[in-house]
Amino acid sequence: DVQLQASGGGLVQAGGSLRLSCANSGHTLDDYAVGWFRQAPGKEREGVSCISSSDGDTHYADSVKGRFTISADNTWNTVYLQMNSLKPEDTAVYYCAAVAEGDYNNCIREDEYDYWGQGTLVTVSS
């Protein structure tokens, strides 16, 4: 069973950094692709980044390229989203999601995902 838990959000000043974590309760994520998504107030949820456990391939939204890095620990217990050079427009609730390897075509698309964690709020002050 996949039960994702996202954590690591908080309040940070513009230019600062945060690291979000996504863990699957009791199981590793090494048979899944994991994505990070965010939803800002009044906006639709959008894909931020994703990573494949089968080959380590990663994808990023243009708005975060060069600032955010997605990674997994060696055992795929936890997937991280390192967020640097944060901007006020990065303020959002961030969600992690998982889909079984082989069950998706484009891991940055939220409609590909079967499992979702609760969100963690990231607030970037100017």
Short mmCIF file of N, CA, C and O in Angstrom, two decimals:
data_model
loop_
_atom_site.label_atom_id
_atom_site.label_comp_id
_atom_site.label_asym_id
_atom_site.label_seq_id
_atom_site.Cartn_x
_atom_site.Cartn_y
_atom_site.Cartn_z
N ASP A 1 0.85 -1.18 0.00
CA ASP A 1 0.00 0.00 0.00
C ASP A 1 0.89 1.24 0.00
O ASP A 1 1.90 1.27 0.67
N VAL A 2 0.50 2.24 -0.77
CA VAL A 2 1.29 3.46 -0.85
C VAL A 2 0.61 4.55 -0.04
O VAL A 2 -0.53 4.92 -0.31
N GLN A 3 1.29 5.03 0.96
CA GLN A 3 0.82 6.15 1.76
C GLN A 3 1.95 7.14 1.88
O GLN A 3 2.90 6.93 2.61
N LEU A 4 1.83 8.21 1.14
CA LEU A 4 2.91 9.19 1.06
C LEU A 4 2.77 10.26 2.12
O LEU A 4 1.66 10.69 2.43
N GLN A 5 3.91 10.67 2.62
CA GLN A 5 3.94 11.75 3.60
C GLN A 5 4.94 12.79 3.13
O GLN A 5 6.13 12.49 2.98
N ALA A 6 4.45 13.99 2.89
CA ALA A 6 5.31 15.11 2.51
C ALA A 6 5.58 15.96 3.73
O ALA A 6 4.69 16.17 4.56
N SER A 7 6.80 16.43 3.83
CA SER A 7 7.17 17.28 4.96
C SER A 7 8.27 18.24 4.54
O SER A 7 8.85 18.10 3.46
N GLY A 8 8.55 19.20 5.41
CA GLY A 8 9.67 20.10 5.18
C GLY A 8 9.28 21.51 4.79
O GLY A 8 10.16 22.36 4.62
N GLY A 9 8.01 21.78 4.63
CA GLY A 9 7.60 23.12 4.29
C GLY A 9 7.81 24.09 5.43
O GLY A 9 8.11 23.69 6.56
N GLY A 10 7.66 25.35 5.13
CA GLY A 10 7.82 26.38 6.16
C GLY A 10 7.86 27.75 5.55
O GLY A 10 7.56 27.94 4.37
N LEU A 11 8.25 28.70 6.39
CA LEU A 11 8.36 30.10 5.98
C LEU A 11 9.84 30.43 5.77
O LEU A 11 10.68 30.16 6.64
N VAL A 12 10.14 31.01 4.63
CA VAL A 12 11.52 31.36 4.31
C VAL A 12 11.53 32.68 3.55
O VAL A 12 10.56 33.02 2.85
N GLN A 13 12.60 33.42 3.71
CA GLN A 13 12.74 34.67 2.98
C GLN A 13 13.16 34.39 1.53
O GLN A 13 13.79 33.37 1.23
N ALA A 14 12.83 35.31 0.67
CA ALA A 14 13.24 35.20 -0.73
C ALA A 14 14.76 35.03 -0.80
O ALA A 14 15.50 35.71 -0.07
N GLY A 15 15.18 34.13 -1.66
CA GLY A 15 16.60 33.81 -1.78
C GLY A 15 17.04 32.66 -0.91
O GLY A 15 18.15 32.14 -1.07
N GLY A 16 16.18 32.25 -0.01
CA GLY A 16 16.50 31.17 0.90
C GLY A 16 16.25 29.81 0.29
O GLY A 16 15.91 29.67 -0.88
N SER A 17 16.42 28.78 1.14
CA SER A 17 16.31 27.40 0.70
C SER A 17 15.44 26.59 1.64
O SER A 17 15.36 26.90 2.85
N LEU A 18 14.82 25.58 1.09
CA LEU A 18 14.11 24.58 1.87
C LEU A 18 14.31 23.23 1.20
O LEU A 18 14.52 23.17 -0.02
N ARG A 19 14.21 22.17 1.99
CA ARG A 19 14.24 20.83 1.42
C ARG A 19 12.98 20.08 1.84
O ARG A 19 12.73 19.91 3.04
N LEU A 20 12.22 19.68 0.86
CA LEU A 20 11.02 18.90 1.11
C LEU A 20 11.35 17.42 1.03
O LEU A 20 12.22 17.00 0.26
N SER A 21 10.63 16.64 1.82
CA SER A 21 10.82 15.20 1.83
C SER A 21 9.50 14.50 1.55
O SER A 21 8.44 14.98 1.97
N CYS A 22 9.58 13.37 0.87
CA CYS A 22 8.41 12.55 0.59
C CYS A 22 8.77 11.11 0.90
O CYS A 22 9.69 10.56 0.31
N ALA A 23 8.05 10.51 1.84
CA ALA A 23 8.32 9.14 2.23
C ALA A 23 7.05 8.30 2.11
O ALA A 23 5.95 8.81 2.28
N ASN A 24 7.24 7.02 1.85
CA ASN A 24 6.13 6.08 1.79
C ASN A 24 6.15 5.26 3.07
O ASN A 24 7.16 4.59 3.35
N SER A 25 5.09 5.32 3.81
CA SER A 25 5.05 4.67 5.10
C SER A 25 5.32 3.17 4.99
O SER A 25 4.55 2.43 4.39
N GLY A 26 6.42 2.74 5.55
CA GLY A 26 6.70 1.32 5.66
C GLY A 26 7.26 0.67 4.41
O GLY A 26 7.60 -0.51 4.44
N HIS A 27 7.32 1.37 3.33
CA HIS A 27 7.82 0.77 2.10
C HIS A 27 8.72 1.75 1.36
O HIS A 27 8.59 2.96 1.52
N THR A 28 9.58 1.22 0.54
CA THR A 28 10.40 2.10 -0.28
C THR A 28 9.64 2.50 -1.53
O THR A 28 8.58 1.96 -1.85
N LEU A 29 10.23 3.43 -2.24
CA LEU A 29 9.62 3.94 -3.47
C LEU A 29 10.39 3.49 -4.70
O LEU A 29 10.30 4.14 -5.76
N ASP A 30 11.10 2.39 -4.59
CA ASP A 30 11.99 2.01 -5.69
C ASP A 30 11.28 1.32 -6.85
O ASP A 30 11.94 0.88 -7.78
N ASP A 31 9.99 1.21 -6.81
CA ASP A 31 9.24 0.72 -7.97
C ASP A 31 8.31 1.79 -8.54
O ASP A 31 7.40 1.47 -9.31
N TYR A 32 8.59 3.04 -8.16
CA TYR A 32 7.71 4.12 -8.54
C TYR A 32 8.47 5.30 -9.14
O TYR A 32 9.65 5.48 -8.89
N ALA A 33 7.75 6.07 -9.92
CA ALA A 33 8.18 7.43 -10.22
C ALA A 33 7.50 8.33 -9.20
O ALA A 33 6.36 8.09 -8.81
N VAL A 34 8.24 9.33 -8.78
CA VAL A 34 7.72 10.26 -7.78
C VAL A 34 7.76 11.67 -8.33
O VAL A 34 8.76 12.09 -8.92
N GLY A 35 6.68 12.37 -8.15
CA GLY A 35 6.60 13.74 -8.63
C GLY A 35 6.28 14.70 -7.51
O GLY A 35 5.67 14.32 -6.49
N TRP A 36 6.71 15.92 -7.69
CA TRP A 36 6.33 17.02 -6.80
C TRP A 36 5.45 17.99 -7.59
O TRP A 36 5.79 18.34 -8.73
N PHE A 37 4.39 18.40 -6.97
CA PHE A 37 3.44 19.32 -7.56
C PHE A 37 3.17 20.44 -6.57
O PHE A 37 3.43 20.29 -5.38
N ARG A 38 2.65 21.54 -7.06
CA ARG A 38 2.33 22.63 -6.14
C ARG A 38 1.07 23.34 -6.59
O ARG A 38 0.73 23.36 -7.78
N GLN A 39 0.39 23.91 -5.62
CA GLN A 39 -0.80 24.68 -5.89
C GLN A 39 -0.74 25.97 -5.10
O GLN A 39 -0.77 25.96 -3.87
N ALA A 40 -0.65 27.06 -5.83
CA ALA A 40 -0.64 28.38 -5.22
C ALA A 40 -2.07 28.85 -5.02
O ALA A 40 -2.99 28.38 -5.71
N PRO A 41 -2.30 29.78 -4.11
CA PRO A 41 -3.65 30.27 -3.86
C PRO A 41 -4.29 30.79 -5.14
O PRO A 41 -3.69 31.60 -5.87
N GLY A 42 -5.48 30.31 -5.44
CA GLY A 42 -6.21 30.78 -6.60
C GLY A 42 -5.74 30.23 -7.93
O GLY A 42 -6.22 30.66 -8.98
N LYS A 43 -4.80 29.30 -7.89
CA LYS A 43 -4.26 28.74 -9.12
C LYS A 43 -4.45 27.23 -9.16
O LYS A 43 -4.68 26.59 -8.15
N GLU A 44 -4.32 26.69 -10.35
CA GLU A 44 -4.40 25.24 -10.50
C GLU A 44 -3.09 24.59 -10.08
O GLU A 44 -2.03 25.22 -10.10
N ARG A 45 -3.20 23.35 -9.71
CA ARG A 45 -2.00 22.61 -9.34
C ARG A 45 -1.13 22.40 -10.58
O ARG A 45 -1.64 22.14 -11.67
N GLU A 46 0.19 22.50 -10.38
CA GLU A 46 1.10 22.36 -11.51
C GLU A 46 2.24 21.41 -11.15
O GLU A 46 2.62 21.28 -9.97
N GLY A 47 2.80 20.78 -12.16
CA GLY A 47 3.94 19.91 -11.95
C GLY A 47 5.20 20.71 -11.72
O GLY A 47 5.43 21.69 -12.41
N VAL A 48 6.00 20.29 -10.76
CA VAL A 48 7.25 20.96 -10.44
C VAL A 48 8.44 20.13 -10.90
O VAL A 48 9.33 20.62 -11.59
N SER A 49 8.45 18.87 -10.52
CA SER A 49 9.57 18.00 -10.84
C SER A 49 9.16 16.56 -10.63
O SER A 49 8.21 16.27 -9.91
N CYS A 50 9.90 15.66 -11.27
CA CYS A 50 9.64 14.24 -11.07
C CYS A 50 10.91 13.44 -11.31
O CYS A 50 11.84 13.93 -11.98
N ILE A 51 10.94 12.24 -10.74
CA ILE A 51 12.10 11.38 -10.87
C ILE A 51 11.66 9.94 -11.03
O ILE A 51 10.70 9.50 -10.38
N SER A 52 12.37 9.24 -11.89
CA SER A 52 12.07 7.83 -12.12
C SER A 52 13.01 6.96 -11.30
O SER A 52 14.22 7.19 -11.29
N SER A 53 12.46 5.97 -10.62
CA SER A 53 13.31 5.07 -9.86
C SER A 53 14.01 4.06 -10.76
O SER A 53 15.04 3.50 -10.37
N SER A 54 13.50 3.84 -11.95
CA SER A 54 14.09 2.81 -12.82
C SER A 54 15.39 3.27 -13.45
O SER A 54 16.33 2.47 -13.60
N ASP A 55 15.47 4.56 -13.80
CA ASP A 55 16.69 5.04 -14.44
C ASP A 55 17.20 6.36 -13.88
O ASP A 55 18.20 6.89 -14.36
N GLY A 56 16.52 6.88 -12.87
CA GLY A 56 16.96 8.12 -12.26
C GLY A 56 16.69 9.36 -13.10
O GLY A 56 17.12 10.46 -12.75
N ASP A 57 15.96 9.20 -14.19
CA ASP A 57 15.66 10.34 -15.06
C ASP A 57 14.83 11.37 -14.29
O ASP A 57 13.94 11.01 -13.54
N THR A 58 15.16 12.63 -14.51
CA THR A 58 14.45 13.70 -13.82
C THR A 58 13.89 14.71 -14.82
O THR A 58 14.40 14.86 -15.93
N HIS A 59 12.84 15.40 -14.40
CA HIS A 59 12.24 16.44 -15.21
C HIS A 59 11.88 17.60 -14.29
O HIS A 59 11.56 17.39 -13.12
N TYR A 60 11.93 18.80 -14.86
CA TYR A 60 11.63 20.00 -14.10
C TYR A 60 10.74 20.94 -14.91
O TYR A 60 10.89 21.05 -16.13
N ALA A 61 9.87 21.64 -14.22
CA ALA A 61 9.15 22.72 -14.84
C ALA A 61 10.14 23.84 -15.15
O ALA A 61 11.13 24.04 -14.43
N ASP A 62 9.88 24.58 -16.22
CA ASP A 62 10.80 25.65 -16.61
C ASP A 62 10.98 26.67 -15.50
O ASP A 62 12.06 27.25 -15.33
N SER A 63 9.93 26.88 -14.72
CA SER A 63 9.97 27.90 -13.68
C SER A 63 10.92 27.57 -12.53
O SER A 63 11.28 28.46 -11.75
N VAL A 64 11.33 26.31 -12.42
CA VAL A 64 12.19 25.93 -11.31
C VAL A 64 13.54 25.38 -11.76
O VAL A 64 14.40 25.08 -10.91
N LYS A 65 13.74 25.25 -13.05
CA LYS A 65 15.01 24.71 -13.54
C LYS A 65 16.19 25.55 -13.06
O LYS A 65 16.14 26.78 -13.10
N GLY A 66 17.21 24.87 -12.58
CA GLY A 66 18.38 25.57 -12.08
C GLY A 66 18.29 25.99 -10.64
O GLY A 66 19.28 26.39 -10.03
N ARG A 67 17.09 25.89 -10.06
CA ARG A 67 16.92 26.28 -8.65
C ARG A 67 16.50 25.09 -7.79
O ARG A 67 16.89 25.01 -6.62
N PHE A 68 15.73 24.18 -8.35
CA PHE A 68 15.23 23.03 -7.59
C PHE A 68 15.95 21.77 -8.07
O PHE A 68 16.27 21.63 -9.26
N THR A 69 16.15 20.84 -7.15
CA THR A 69 16.75 19.56 -7.49
C THR A 69 15.98 18.44 -6.81
O THR A 69 15.78 18.48 -5.59
N ILE A 70 15.57 17.47 -7.60
CA ILE A 70 14.88 16.31 -7.05
C ILE A 70 15.88 15.17 -6.94
O ILE A 70 16.74 14.99 -7.80
N SER A 71 15.76 14.41 -5.87
CA SER A 71 16.68 13.29 -5.67
C SER A 71 16.04 12.28 -4.74
O SER A 71 15.00 12.54 -4.13
N ALA A 72 16.67 11.13 -4.65
CA ALA A 72 16.21 10.09 -3.73
C ALA A 72 17.40 9.58 -2.94
O ALA A 72 18.54 9.61 -3.43
N ASP A 73 17.14 9.10 -1.75
CA ASP A 73 18.24 8.50 -1.00
C ASP A 73 18.58 7.14 -1.62
O ASP A 73 17.88 6.64 -2.49
N ASN A 74 19.65 6.54 -1.16
CA ASN A 74 20.17 5.34 -1.82
C ASN A 74 19.20 4.18 -1.82
O ASN A 74 19.22 3.33 -2.71
N THR A 75 18.34 4.12 -0.83
CA THR A 75 17.41 3.00 -0.72
C THR A 75 16.00 3.36 -1.20
O THR A 75 15.09 2.54 -1.09
N TRP A 76 15.86 4.57 -1.69
CA TRP A 76 14.55 5.04 -2.16
C TRP A 76 13.50 4.99 -1.05
O TRP A 76 12.32 4.78 -1.30
N ASN A 77 13.97 5.24 0.15
CA ASN A 77 13.02 5.43 1.25
C ASN A 77 12.36 6.79 1.17
O ASN A 77 11.19 6.95 1.52
N THR A 78 13.13 7.76 0.72
CA THR A 78 12.66 9.15 0.72
C THR A 78 13.09 9.83 -0.57
O THR A 78 14.22 9.63 -1.04
N VAL A 79 12.19 10.62 -1.12
CA VAL A 79 12.50 11.46 -2.27
C VAL A 79 12.49 12.90 -1.79
O VAL A 79 11.58 13.31 -1.04
N TYR A 80 13.49 13.65 -2.22
CA TYR A 80 13.66 15.02 -1.75
C TYR A 80 13.44 16.03 -2.88
O TYR A 80 13.66 15.71 -4.06
N LEU A 81 13.06 17.20 -2.50
CA LEU A 81 13.05 18.34 -3.41
C LEU A 81 13.80 19.46 -2.73
O LEU A 81 13.31 20.08 -1.79
N GLN A 82 15.04 19.66 -3.19
CA GLN A 82 15.85 20.76 -2.67
C GLN A 82 15.49 22.02 -3.44
O GLN A 82 15.60 22.06 -4.66
N MET A 83 15.07 23.02 -2.72
CA MET A 83 14.61 24.26 -3.35
C MET A 83 15.53 25.40 -2.91
O MET A 83 15.58 25.73 -1.72
N ASN A 84 16.26 25.94 -3.85
CA ASN A 84 17.17 27.05 -3.60
C ASN A 84 16.70 28.31 -4.31
O ASN A 84 15.86 28.24 -5.21
N SER A 85 17.26 29.42 -3.91
CA SER A 85 16.92 30.71 -4.53
C SER A 85 15.41 30.89 -4.63
O SER A 85 14.88 31.25 -5.68
N LEU A 86 14.75 30.64 -3.54
CA LEU A 86 13.29 30.69 -3.54
C LEU A 86 12.78 32.10 -3.80
O LEU A 86 13.40 33.09 -3.38
N LYS A 87 11.67 32.15 -4.49
CA LYS A 87 11.02 33.40 -4.86
C LYS A 87 9.62 33.44 -4.25
O LYS A 87 9.02 32.38 -4.01
N PRO A 88 9.08 34.61 -4.06
CA PRO A 88 7.70 34.69 -3.54
C PRO A 88 6.70 33.90 -4.38
O PRO A 88 5.74 33.33 -3.83
N GLU A 89 6.95 33.83 -5.68
CA GLU A 89 6.03 33.09 -6.54
C GLU A 89 6.13 31.58 -6.37
O GLU A 89 5.33 30.83 -6.96
N ASP A 90 7.08 31.12 -5.58
CA ASP A 90 7.15 29.70 -5.24
C ASP A 90 6.22 29.34 -4.09
O ASP A 90 6.07 28.16 -3.76
N THR A 91 5.61 30.34 -3.50
CA THR A 91 4.69 30.09 -2.40
C THR A 91 3.53 29.24 -2.87
O THR A 91 2.85 29.57 -3.85
N ALA A 92 3.32 28.13 -2.19
CA ALA A 92 2.27 27.19 -2.59
C ALA A 92 2.22 26.05 -1.58
O ALA A 92 3.13 25.89 -0.75
N VAL A 93 1.18 25.25 -1.71
CA VAL A 93 1.16 23.96 -1.04
C VAL A 93 1.80 22.96 -1.99
O VAL A 93 1.41 22.86 -3.16
N TYR A 94 2.78 22.26 -1.49
CA TYR A 94 3.53 21.29 -2.30
C TYR A 94 3.07 19.88 -1.95
O TYR A 94 2.97 19.52 -0.76
N TYR A 95 2.84 19.09 -2.98
CA TYR A 95 2.39 17.72 -2.83
C TYR A 95 3.38 16.78 -3.50
O TYR A 95 3.93 17.10 -4.55
N CYS A 96 3.55 15.61 -2.92
CA CYS A 96 4.26 14.56 -3.63
C CYS A 96 3.28 13.49 -4.06
O CYS A 96 2.22 13.31 -3.43
N ALA A 97 3.63 12.81 -5.12
CA ALA A 97 2.75 11.78 -5.69
C ALA A 97 3.61 10.66 -6.26
O ALA A 97 4.79 10.87 -6.56
N ALA A 98 3.00 9.50 -6.41
CA ALA A 98 3.74 8.35 -6.93
C ALA A 98 2.89 7.59 -7.94
O ALA A 98 1.65 7.54 -7.83
N VAL A 99 3.59 7.02 -8.89
CA VAL A 99 2.96 6.16 -9.88
C VAL A 99 3.91 4.99 -10.14
O VAL A 99 5.14 5.19 -10.16
N ALA A 100 3.37 3.81 -10.32
CA ALA A 100 4.22 2.65 -10.55
C ALA A 100 5.00 2.80 -11.84
O ALA A 100 4.48 3.32 -12.84
N GLU A 101 6.25 2.38 -11.80
CA GLU A 101 7.06 2.41 -13.00
C GLU A 101 6.40 1.61 -14.09
O GLU A 101 5.87 0.52 -13.86
N GLY A 102 6.38 2.18 -15.29
CA GLY A 102 5.73 1.53 -16.42
C GLY A 102 4.28 1.93 -16.60
O GLY A 102 3.68 1.59 -17.63
N ASP A 103 3.73 2.65 -15.63
CA ASP A 103 2.31 3.02 -15.70
C ASP A 103 2.11 4.48 -16.08
O ASP A 103 1.02 5.03 -15.85
N TYR A 104 3.12 5.12 -16.65
CA TYR A 104 2.96 6.52 -17.02
C TYR A 104 3.75 6.79 -18.30
O TYR A 104 4.63 6.05 -18.68
N ASN A 105 3.41 7.92 -18.94
CA ASN A 105 4.14 8.37 -20.11
C ASN A 105 4.95 9.63 -19.83
O ASN A 105 6.05 9.81 -20.35
N ASN A 106 4.37 10.52 -19.03
CA ASN A 106 5.01 11.80 -18.76
C ASN A 106 4.91 12.08 -17.27
O ASN A 106 3.84 12.45 -16.78
N CYS A 107 6.00 11.93 -16.56
CA CYS A 107 5.93 11.98 -15.10
C CYS A 107 5.70 13.37 -14.56
O CYS A 107 5.49 13.53 -13.36
N ILE A 108 5.69 14.42 -15.38
CA ILE A 108 5.45 15.78 -14.88
C ILE A 108 3.96 16.09 -14.92
O ILE A 108 3.54 17.12 -14.40
N ARG A 109 3.16 15.20 -15.49
CA ARG A 109 1.72 15.41 -15.58
C ARG A 109 1.03 14.83 -14.36
O ARG A 109 1.17 13.65 -14.06
N GLU A 110 0.21 15.63 -13.70
CA GLU A 110 -0.42 15.16 -12.46
C GLU A 110 -1.45 14.07 -12.72
O GLU A 110 -1.67 13.23 -11.85
N ASP A 111 -2.05 14.04 -13.90
CA ASP A 111 -3.06 13.01 -14.16
C ASP A 111 -2.46 11.63 -14.38
O ASP A 111 -3.19 10.66 -14.57
N GLU A 112 -1.13 11.52 -14.36
CA GLU A 112 -0.49 10.23 -14.47
C GLU A 112 -0.41 9.50 -13.12
O GLU A 112 -0.15 8.32 -13.08
N TYR A 113 -0.66 10.23 -12.04
CA TYR A 113 -0.35 9.71 -10.72
C TYR A 113 -1.53 9.07 -10.02
O TYR A 113 -2.67 9.53 -10.14
N ASP A 114 -1.24 7.99 -9.30
CA ASP A 114 -2.27 7.24 -8.60
C ASP A 114 -2.30 7.51 -7.10
O ASP A 114 -3.33 7.31 -6.46
N TYR A 115 -1.17 7.90 -6.55
CA TYR A 115 -1.06 8.06 -5.11
C TYR A 115 -0.58 9.46 -4.78
O TYR A 115 0.37 9.95 -5.38
N TRP A 116 -1.22 10.06 -3.79
CA TRP A 116 -0.90 11.42 -3.40
C TRP A 116 -0.72 11.52 -1.90
O TRP A 116 -1.45 10.89 -1.13
N GLY A 117 0.24 12.33 -1.51
CA GLY A 117 0.41 12.64 -0.10
C GLY A 117 -0.33 13.91 0.25
O GLY A 117 -0.87 14.60 -0.61
N GLN A 118 -0.36 14.21 1.54
CA GLN A 118 -0.94 15.47 1.96
C GLN A 118 0.04 16.58 1.60
O GLN A 118 1.20 16.33 1.34
N GLY A 119 -0.40 17.77 1.52
CA GLY A 119 0.48 18.86 1.12
C GLY A 119 1.29 19.40 2.27
O GLY A 119 0.98 19.21 3.45
N THR A 120 2.34 20.09 1.92
CA THR A 120 3.14 20.83 2.89
C THR A 120 3.28 22.25 2.36
O THR A 120 3.60 22.47 1.20
N LEU A 121 3.03 23.21 3.23
CA LEU A 121 2.97 24.61 2.80
C LEU A 121 4.35 25.24 2.79
O LEU A 121 5.08 25.18 3.78
N VAL A 122 4.66 25.86 1.67
CA VAL A 122 5.88 26.64 1.53
C VAL A 122 5.48 28.09 1.33
O VAL A 122 4.72 28.41 0.41
N THR A 123 5.98 28.95 2.18
CA THR A 123 5.69 30.38 2.08
C THR A 123 7.01 31.12 1.95
O THR A 123 7.89 30.99 2.81
N VAL A 124 7.14 31.89 0.88
CA VAL A 124 8.36 32.66 0.63
C VAL A 124 8.01 34.13 0.75
O VAL A 124 7.20 34.65 -0.01
N SER A 125 8.64 34.78 1.70
CA SER A 125 8.36 36.19 1.92
C SER A 125 9.33 37.05 1.13
O SER A 125 10.49 36.69 0.93
N SER A 126 8.85 38.20 0.72
CA SER A 126 9.70 39.11 -0.08
C SER A 126 10.50 40.05 0.80
O SER A 126 10.29 40.14 1.99
#
